[in-house]
mmCIF file of C-alpha atoms in Angstrom:
data_model
loop_
_atom_site.group_PDB
_atom_site.id
_atom_site.type_symbol
_atom_site.label_atom_id
_atom_site.label_comp_id
_atom_site.label_asym_id
_atom_site.label_seq_id
_atom_site.Cartn_x
_atom_site.Cartn_y
_atom_site.Cartn_z
ATOM 1 C CA MET A 1 -24.862 44.992 -86.010
ATOM 2 C CA GLN A 2 -23.579 46.452 -82.492
ATOM 3 C CA VAL A 3 -26.167 44.738 -80.700
ATOM 4 C CA VAL A 4 -25.196 41.458 -82.254
ATOM 5 C CA GLN A 5 -21.529 41.939 -81.228
ATOM 6 C CA ASN A 6 -22.764 42.638 -77.581
ATOM 7 C CA GLN A 7 -24.674 39.285 -77.460
ATOM 8 C CA ILE A 8 -21.769 37.494 -78.680
ATOM 9 C CA GLY A 9 -19.526 39.188 -76.216
ATOM 10 C CA SER A 10 -21.839 38.337 -73.308
ATOM 11 C CA MET A 11 -22.219 34.680 -74.663
ATOM 12 C CA GLY A 12 -18.615 34.257 -74.716
ATOM 13 C CA GLN A 13 -18.104 35.834 -71.157
ATOM 14 C CA ALA A 14 -20.754 33.459 -69.942
ATOM 15 C CA MET A 15 -19.332 30.479 -71.616
ATOM 16 C CA ILE A 16 -15.776 31.338 -70.114
ATOM 17 C CA VAL A 17 -17.354 31.654 -66.364
ATOM 18 C CA GLN A 18 -19.137 28.629 -66.970
ATOM 19 C CA MET A 19 -15.954 26.767 -67.785
ATOM 20 C CA ASN A 20 -14.156 28.192 -64.962
ATOM 21 C CA GLU A 21 -16.801 26.912 -62.742
ATOM 22 C CA GLN A 22 -16.509 23.383 -64.342
ATOM 23 C CA ALA A 23 -12.651 23.402 -63.867
ATOM 24 C CA GLN A 24 -12.784 24.267 -60.363
ATOM 25 C CA HIS A 25 -15.470 21.467 -59.674
ATOM 26 C CA LEU A 26 -13.238 18.934 -61.692
ATOM 27 C CA ILE A 27 -10.094 19.989 -59.516
ATOM 28 C CA GLN A 28 -12.038 19.416 -56.334
ATOM 29 C CA ALA A 29 -13.248 16.104 -57.638
ATOM 30 C CA ILE A 30 -9.843 15.075 -58.576
ATOM 31 C CA SER A 31 -8.585 15.983 -54.944
ATOM 32 C CA ASN A 32 -11.363 14.205 -53.035
ATOM 33 C CA SER A 33 -11.148 11.067 -55.450
ATOM 34 C CA CYS A 34 -7.293 10.809 -54.414
ATOM 35 C CA LEU A 35 -8.120 11.360 -50.736
ATOM 36 C CA ASP A 36 -10.735 8.659 -51.215
ATOM 37 C CA ILE A 37 -8.330 6.420 -53.095
ATOM 38 C CA LEU A 38 -5.630 6.736 -50.347
ATOM 39 C CA GLY A 39 -8.359 5.830 -47.501
ATOM 40 C CA GLN A 40 -9.018 2.569 -49.590
ATOM 41 C CA GLN A 41 -5.318 1.255 -49.287
ATOM 42 C CA GLU A 42 -4.210 -1.415 -46.992
ATOM 43 C CA GLY A 43 -0.635 0.204 -46.797
ATOM 44 C CA ILE A 44 1.633 2.329 -49.158
ATOM 45 C CA PHE A 45 5.029 1.606 -50.514
ATOM 46 C CA ILE A 46 7.153 5.014 -50.812
ATOM 47 C CA LYS A 47 10.322 4.931 -53.104
ATOM 48 C CA GLN A 48 12.561 7.748 -53.172
ATOM 49 C CA ASN A 49 14.029 8.779 -56.452
ATOM 50 C CA PHE A 50 17.754 8.162 -57.143
ATOM 51 C CA GLU A 51 19.172 11.686 -58.255
ATOM 52 C CA LEU A 52 22.340 10.464 -60.323
ATOM 53 C CA PHE A 53 23.656 14.286 -60.527
ATOM 54 C CA GLU A 54 23.627 14.544 -56.683
ATOM 55 C CA ALA A 55 25.226 11.115 -56.291
ATOM 56 C CA ILE A 56 28.256 12.307 -58.776
ATOM 57 C CA THR A 57 28.614 16.011 -57.518
ATOM 58 C CA GLY A 58 27.549 15.798 -53.815
ATOM 59 C CA PHE A 59 25.282 18.703 -54.608
ATOM 60 C CA GLU A 60 22.083 18.069 -52.620
ATOM 61 C CA THR A 61 19.058 18.278 -54.874
ATOM 62 C CA PRO A 62 15.218 18.470 -53.916
ATOM 63 C CA ASN A 63 13.881 15.143 -52.682
ATOM 64 C CA VAL A 64 11.335 13.426 -54.809
ATOM 65 C CA TYR A 65 9.066 10.506 -53.685
ATOM 66 C CA LYS A 66 6.777 8.247 -55.242
ATOM 67 C CA VAL A 67 3.742 6.726 -53.180
ATOM 68 C CA TYR A 68 2.376 3.404 -54.400
ATOM 69 C CA ALA A 69 -0.257 1.229 -53.188
ATOM 70 C CA ALA A 70 0.602 -1.784 -51.100
ATOM 71 C CA ASN A 71 -0.878 -4.901 -49.814
ATOM 72 C CA ASP A 72 -1.346 -5.977 -46.371
ATOM 73 C CA GLN A 73 2.029 -7.245 -46.112
ATOM 74 C CA GLY A 74 3.498 -3.996 -47.216
ATOM 75 C CA LYS A 75 4.650 -5.169 -50.628
ATOM 76 C CA LYS A 76 4.100 -2.843 -53.688
ATOM 77 C CA LYS A 77 1.343 -3.505 -55.938
ATOM 78 C CA LYS A 78 1.837 -3.730 -59.629
ATOM 79 C CA GLN A 79 0.315 -0.478 -60.806
ATOM 80 C CA LYS A 80 1.247 3.240 -61.181
ATOM 81 C CA ALA A 81 2.125 5.400 -58.483
ATOM 82 C CA LEU A 82 -0.587 7.084 -56.553
ATOM 83 C CA PHE A 83 1.149 10.269 -55.632
ATOM 84 C CA LYS A 84 4.351 12.237 -56.532
ATOM 85 C CA CYS A 85 5.891 13.914 -53.548
ATOM 86 C CA LYS A 86 8.243 16.823 -54.561
ATOM 87 C CA GLU A 87 10.353 18.886 -52.111
ATOM 88 C CA LYS A 88 10.226 22.867 -52.663
ATOM 89 C CA SER A 89 13.291 24.227 -50.489
ATOM 90 C CA SER A 90 16.027 26.976 -51.181
ATOM 91 C CA THR A 91 19.481 25.906 -52.588
ATOM 92 C CA CYS A 92 21.033 27.534 -49.529
ATOM 93 C CA ALA A 93 19.017 25.643 -47.109
ATOM 94 C CA ARG A 94 19.813 22.159 -48.850
ATOM 95 C CA ILE A 95 23.632 23.398 -48.750
ATOM 96 C CA CYS A 96 24.003 24.781 -45.271
ATOM 97 C CA LEU A 97 21.466 22.803 -43.321
ATOM 98 C CA PRO A 98 21.403 18.961 -42.687
ATOM 99 C CA GLY A 99 18.207 17.124 -43.507
ATOM 100 C CA ASN A 100 16.824 17.264 -39.806
ATOM 101 C CA THR A 101 16.635 21.240 -39.523
ATOM 102 C CA ARG A 102 16.181 22.549 -43.074
ATOM 103 C CA PRO A 103 12.826 24.151 -43.875
ATOM 104 C CA PHE A 104 10.859 22.870 -46.883
ATOM 105 C CA GLU A 105 7.394 22.214 -48.500
ATOM 106 C CA MET A 106 6.787 18.934 -49.742
ATOM 107 C CA LYS A 107 3.964 18.983 -52.404
ATOM 108 C CA ILE A 108 1.997 15.994 -52.901
ATOM 109 C CA ASN A 109 0.270 15.737 -56.433
ATOM 110 C CA ASN A 110 -2.052 12.968 -57.928
ATOM 111 C CA TYR A 111 0.803 11.515 -60.012
ATOM 112 C CA GLY A 112 -1.230 8.150 -60.649
ATOM 113 C CA CYS A 113 -4.594 9.110 -59.324
ATOM 114 C CA LYS A 114 -5.305 10.872 -62.537
ATOM 115 C CA ASP A 115 -5.396 7.186 -64.217
ATOM 116 C CA PHE A 116 -8.597 6.609 -61.958
ATOM 117 C CA GLN A 117 -10.145 9.832 -63.257
ATOM 118 C CA PRO A 118 -12.330 10.448 -66.162
ATOM 119 C CA ALA A 119 -10.541 11.209 -69.412
ATOM 120 C CA MET A 120 -11.653 15.024 -69.042
ATOM 121 C CA ALA A 121 -9.403 15.252 -66.089
ATOM 122 C CA LYS A 122 -6.397 14.707 -68.172
ATOM 123 C CA MET A 123 -6.800 18.320 -69.776
ATOM 124 C CA PHE A 124 -4.977 19.496 -66.365
ATOM 125 C CA LEU A 125 -1.468 18.776 -67.095
ATOM 126 C CA LYS A 126 0.227 21.066 -64.581
ATOM 127 C CA ASP A 127 1.370 19.626 -61.529
ATOM 128 C CA GLU A 128 0.377 22.903 -59.435
ATOM 129 C CA LYS A 129 -3.296 21.889 -60.509
ATOM 130 C CA ARG A 130 -2.772 18.443 -59.279
ATOM 131 C CA VAL A 131 -1.575 19.281 -55.614
ATOM 132 C CA VAL A 132 -3.678 16.983 -53.114
ATOM 133 C CA PHE A 133 -1.442 17.745 -49.920
ATOM 134 C CA ARG A 134 1.232 19.975 -48.893
ATOM 135 C CA PHE A 135 3.351 19.251 -45.944
ATOM 136 C CA LYS A 136 5.093 22.397 -44.498
ATOM 137 C CA ARG A 137 8.065 22.358 -42.183
ATOM 138 C CA GLU A 138 9.630 25.858 -40.883
ATOM 139 C CA TYR A 139 13.159 26.095 -39.466
ATOM 140 C CA GLN A 140 13.523 25.965 -35.855
ATOM 141 C CA CYS A 141 16.302 26.192 -33.718
ATOM 142 C CA THR A 142 16.165 23.078 -31.699
ATOM 143 C CA CYS A 143 17.909 22.024 -28.486
ATOM 144 C CA LEU A 144 17.244 18.925 -26.780
ATOM 145 C CA CYS A 145 13.359 18.881 -25.647
ATOM 146 C CA PHE A 146 13.030 22.606 -26.484
ATOM 147 C CA ASN A 147 11.482 23.876 -29.635
ATOM 148 C CA ARG A 148 11.283 20.493 -31.460
ATOM 149 C CA PRO A 149 10.749 20.198 -35.281
ATOM 150 C CA ARG A 150 6.945 20.358 -36.403
ATOM 151 C CA LEU A 151 5.593 19.049 -39.816
ATOM 152 C CA GLU A 152 1.968 20.781 -40.708
ATOM 153 C CA VAL A 153 -0.114 18.573 -43.016
ATOM 154 C CA LEU A 154 -2.652 20.252 -45.016
ATOM 155 C CA TYR A 155 -5.182 19.007 -47.536
ATOM 156 C CA VAL A 156 -6.116 21.344 -50.502
ATOM 157 C CA GLU A 157 -9.816 21.858 -50.732
ATOM 158 C CA ASN A 158 -11.185 24.695 -53.318
ATOM 159 C CA ASP A 159 -7.563 26.139 -53.556
ATOM 160 C CA GLU A 160 -7.544 26.399 -49.852
ATOM 161 C CA ASN A 161 -5.367 24.621 -47.339
ATOM 162 C CA LYS A 162 -7.104 22.565 -44.824
ATOM 163 C CA LYS A 163 -5.209 21.356 -41.855
ATOM 164 C CA LEU A 164 -5.359 17.809 -41.106
ATOM 165 C CA GLY A 165 -2.852 17.638 -38.312
ATOM 166 C CA THR A 166 0.716 18.145 -37.155
ATOM 167 C CA ILE A 167 3.772 15.549 -36.838
ATOM 168 C CA VAL A 168 6.155 16.563 -34.146
ATOM 169 C CA ASN A 169 9.649 15.153 -33.369
ATOM 170 C CA PRO A 170 10.132 14.892 -29.721
ATOM 171 C CA TRP A 171 13.296 14.306 -28.083
ATOM 172 C CA TYR A 172 14.519 10.871 -27.614
ATOM 173 C CA PHE A 173 17.628 9.910 -25.634
ATOM 174 C CA CYS A 174 18.086 6.645 -27.370
ATOM 175 C CA ASN A 175 15.352 5.511 -29.615
ATOM 176 C CA ILE A 176 13.927 7.623 -32.528
ATOM 177 C CA GLY A 177 10.642 8.555 -33.657
ATOM 178 C CA CYS A 178 7.651 11.244 -34.147
ATOM 179 C CA HIS A 179 4.444 11.812 -32.745
ATOM 180 C CA ILE A 180 1.114 12.635 -34.878
ATOM 181 C CA LEU A 181 -1.316 15.044 -33.537
ATOM 182 C CA ASP A 182 -4.813 15.490 -35.042
ATOM 183 C CA ILE A 183 -6.418 18.898 -35.929
ATOM 184 C CA ASN A 184 -6.994 19.750 -32.161
ATOM 185 C CA ASP A 185 -3.341 18.923 -31.402
ATOM 186 C CA ASN A 186 -4.468 15.675 -29.514
ATOM 187 C CA LEU A 187 -1.802 12.775 -29.698
ATOM 188 C CA LYS A 188 -3.182 10.350 -32.348
ATOM 189 C CA TYR A 189 -0.407 7.905 -33.021
ATOM 190 C CA VAL A 190 3.181 7.394 -31.629
ATOM 191 C CA VAL A 191 5.858 6.086 -34.034
ATOM 192 C CA GLU A 192 9.101 4.487 -32.862
ATOM 193 C CA ALA A 193 11.910 2.504 -33.636
ATOM 194 C CA SER A 194 14.558 1.156 -31.256
ATOM 195 C CA CYS A 195 18.184 2.171 -31.835
ATOM 196 C CA CYS A 196 19.213 -1.332 -30.938
ATOM 197 C CA GLN A 197 18.636 -2.526 -34.360
ATOM 198 C CA THR A 198 21.526 -3.937 -36.370
ATOM 199 C CA TYR A 199 21.104 -0.983 -39.019
ATOM 200 C CA PHE A 200 22.357 1.602 -36.696
ATOM 201 C CA TRP A 201 25.348 0.009 -35.697
ATOM 202 C CA CYS A 202 26.507 -2.503 -38.821
ATOM 203 C CA ARG A 203 26.108 -1.678 -42.388
ATOM 204 C CA CYS A 204 26.358 -5.023 -43.816
ATOM 205 C CA PRO A 205 24.746 -6.621 -47.011
ATOM 206 C CA CYS A 206 22.805 -8.796 -44.784
ATOM 207 C CA ASN A 207 18.941 -7.914 -44.512
ATOM 208 C CA SER A 208 18.951 -7.036 -40.888
ATOM 209 C CA CYS A 209 21.665 -4.730 -41.378
ATOM 210 C CA ASN A 210 19.504 -2.707 -44.088
ATOM 211 C CA LYS A 211 16.119 -2.579 -42.364
ATOM 212 C CA VAL A 212 14.499 -0.352 -39.618
ATOM 213 C CA GLU A 213 11.242 -1.382 -38.057
ATOM 214 C CA PHE A 214 9.214 1.279 -36.588
ATOM 215 C CA LEU A 215 6.300 0.559 -34.561
ATOM 216 C CA ILE A 216 2.895 2.594 -34.775
ATOM 217 C CA LYS A 217 1.349 2.972 -31.385
ATOM 218 C CA VAL A 218 -2.028 4.223 -30.190
ATOM 219 C CA PRO A 219 -1.766 6.721 -27.050
ATOM 220 C CA ASN A 220 -2.260 3.715 -24.568
ATOM 221 C CA GLY A 221 0.855 1.823 -25.984
ATOM 222 C CA GLU A 222 -0.918 -0.846 -28.132
ATOM 223 C CA VAL A 223 1.025 -1.436 -31.311
ATOM 224 C CA VAL A 224 -1.628 -1.255 -34.327
ATOM 225 C CA ALA A 225 0.538 -1.400 -37.262
ATOM 226 C CA HIS A 226 4.069 -1.274 -38.777
ATOM 227 C CA LEU A 227 6.613 0.987 -40.725
ATOM 228 C CA VAL A 228 9.570 -0.266 -42.447
ATOM 229 C CA LYS A 229 12.595 1.401 -43.825
ATOM 230 C CA LYS A 230 14.794 -0.793 -46.183
ATOM 231 C CA GLY A 231 18.063 0.472 -47.188
ATOM 232 C CA LYS A 232 20.387 -0.938 -49.887
ATOM 233 C CA ASP A 233 23.525 -3.097 -49.523
ATOM 234 C CA CYS A 234 26.764 -1.774 -48.798
ATOM 235 C CA CYS A 235 27.869 -0.832 -52.347
ATOM 236 C CA LYS A 236 24.978 0.775 -53.407
ATOM 237 C CA ASN A 237 24.856 2.752 -50.197
ATOM 238 C CA MET A 238 27.983 4.260 -51.183
ATOM 239 C CA VAL A 239 26.394 5.454 -54.095
ATOM 240 C CA GLY A 240 23.259 7.141 -52.880
ATOM 241 C CA ASP A 241 20.861 7.414 -50.034
ATOM 242 C CA ALA A 242 17.532 6.722 -51.834
ATOM 243 C CA ASP A 243 15.601 4.132 -49.842
ATOM 244 C CA ASN A 244 12.205 2.581 -49.607
ATOM 245 C CA PHE A 245 9.618 2.715 -46.870
ATOM 246 C CA SER A 246 6.752 0.448 -46.597
ATOM 247 C CA LEU A 247 3.809 1.177 -44.193
ATOM 248 C CA ILE A 248 0.921 -0.958 -43.315
ATOM 249 C CA PHE A 249 -1.992 1.306 -42.060
ATOM 250 C CA PRO A 250 -3.933 0.408 -38.690
ATOM 251 C CA LYS A 251 -6.982 -1.133 -39.199
ATOM 252 C CA GLY A 252 -10.048 1.136 -39.162
ATOM 253 C CA ALA A 253 -7.722 4.232 -39.764
ATOM 254 C CA SER A 254 -9.626 7.115 -41.611
ATOM 255 C CA LYS A 255 -8.361 8.323 -44.873
ATOM 256 C CA GLU A 256 -7.240 11.585 -42.885
ATOM 257 C CA ASP A 257 -5.050 9.501 -40.453
ATOM 258 C CA LYS A 258 -3.653 7.544 -43.621
ATOM 259 C CA ALA A 259 -2.536 11.145 -44.912
ATOM 260 C CA LEU A 260 -1.002 12.105 -41.630
ATOM 261 C CA LEU A 261 0.767 8.647 -41.721
ATOM 262 C CA LEU A 262 2.145 9.329 -45.024
ATOM 263 C CA ALA A 263 3.676 12.828 -43.891
ATOM 264 C CA VAL A 264 5.255 10.916 -40.640
ATOM 265 C CA THR A 265 7.230 8.761 -43.124
ATOM 266 C CA LEU A 266 8.563 11.528 -44.856
ATOM 267 C CA MET A 267 9.314 13.248 -41.730
ATOM 268 C CA MET A 268 11.245 10.121 -40.441
ATOM 269 C CA ASP A 269 13.403 10.372 -43.631
ATOM 270 C CA TYR A 270 14.370 13.789 -43.201
ATOM 271 C CA MET A 271 15.112 13.704 -39.526
ATOM 272 C CA TYR A 272 17.296 10.404 -39.433
ATOM 273 C CA PHE A 273 18.159 8.997 -42.861
ATOM 274 C CA GLU A 274 18.324 12.076 -45.371
ATOM 275 C CA ASP A 275 22.185 12.722 -44.781
ATOM 276 C CA LYS A 276 24.546 10.263 -46.472
ATOM 277 C CA GLY A 277 26.145 9.721 -43.210
ATOM 278 C CA GLY A 278 23.099 7.421 -42.531
ATOM 279 C CA ALA A 279 21.230 6.997 -39.136
ATOM 280 C CA GLN A 280 24.718 6.522 -37.403
ATOM 281 C CA ALA A 281 25.015 10.391 -37.700
ATOM 282 C CA SER A 282 21.729 11.276 -36.484
ATOM 283 C CA ILE A 283 21.151 9.192 -33.160
ATOM 284 C CA GLY A 284 22.189 11.849 -30.851
ATOM 285 C CA PRO A 285 19.911 14.812 -30.004
ATOM 286 C CA ALA A 286 19.129 17.053 -32.921
#
């Protein structure tokens, strides 16, 4: 009888080990597939969630964004979100520090990518098991061109964080922008916008007053793509600052490049548009 129980116990342990291995393979398949799905997109449309509690009380809550597929014109496709991006930061940091300086970790999970997976993938319901990317930013005491803010872009593979590159916010005298560095800290793209655009000086309901266009350039200065931030009209801007970003990917960009461009979009939002004071309050040196 004891022998039979031991055999049953051994079989049970073997099944548990096998199930754990299958689960790890499935999680990795989900992660890889989501990165591939991002690589297949012509562009993405990023929509920040409107937080009613924050609008009513003024108490800063963690930012949440949803990332949708977009066409070559930057218009959102009619399908579920590809990713959900959720900020993880301390309450103290959100209360005491402005968006352009506060430290945070942005967890990007396959919010919509699971709809492209086999039915078995839906067994994993916890967001932590669906994390595909992590964007990490530490607090840095910045002064003009010294110690500029950096955002580390990580890809989650086999429960390990694999670095894809870094987003750096250089010091601009007038314009605004960020630099995208690859895994070896070589300059990959420059994303810049002119502060002469109407948005920064006049908040009227017209289209030009609610739009900022960023140029995406390669190191030699050639413009290869565009990033557009669209705000709301005056009345809606008084309620909240949840805006939209439309990004058209450069032709020939790798899936890793597209992940970095997703990261730079969120970095731009924190650096220049996060606080309700708007970009007017953020044009000066950080």
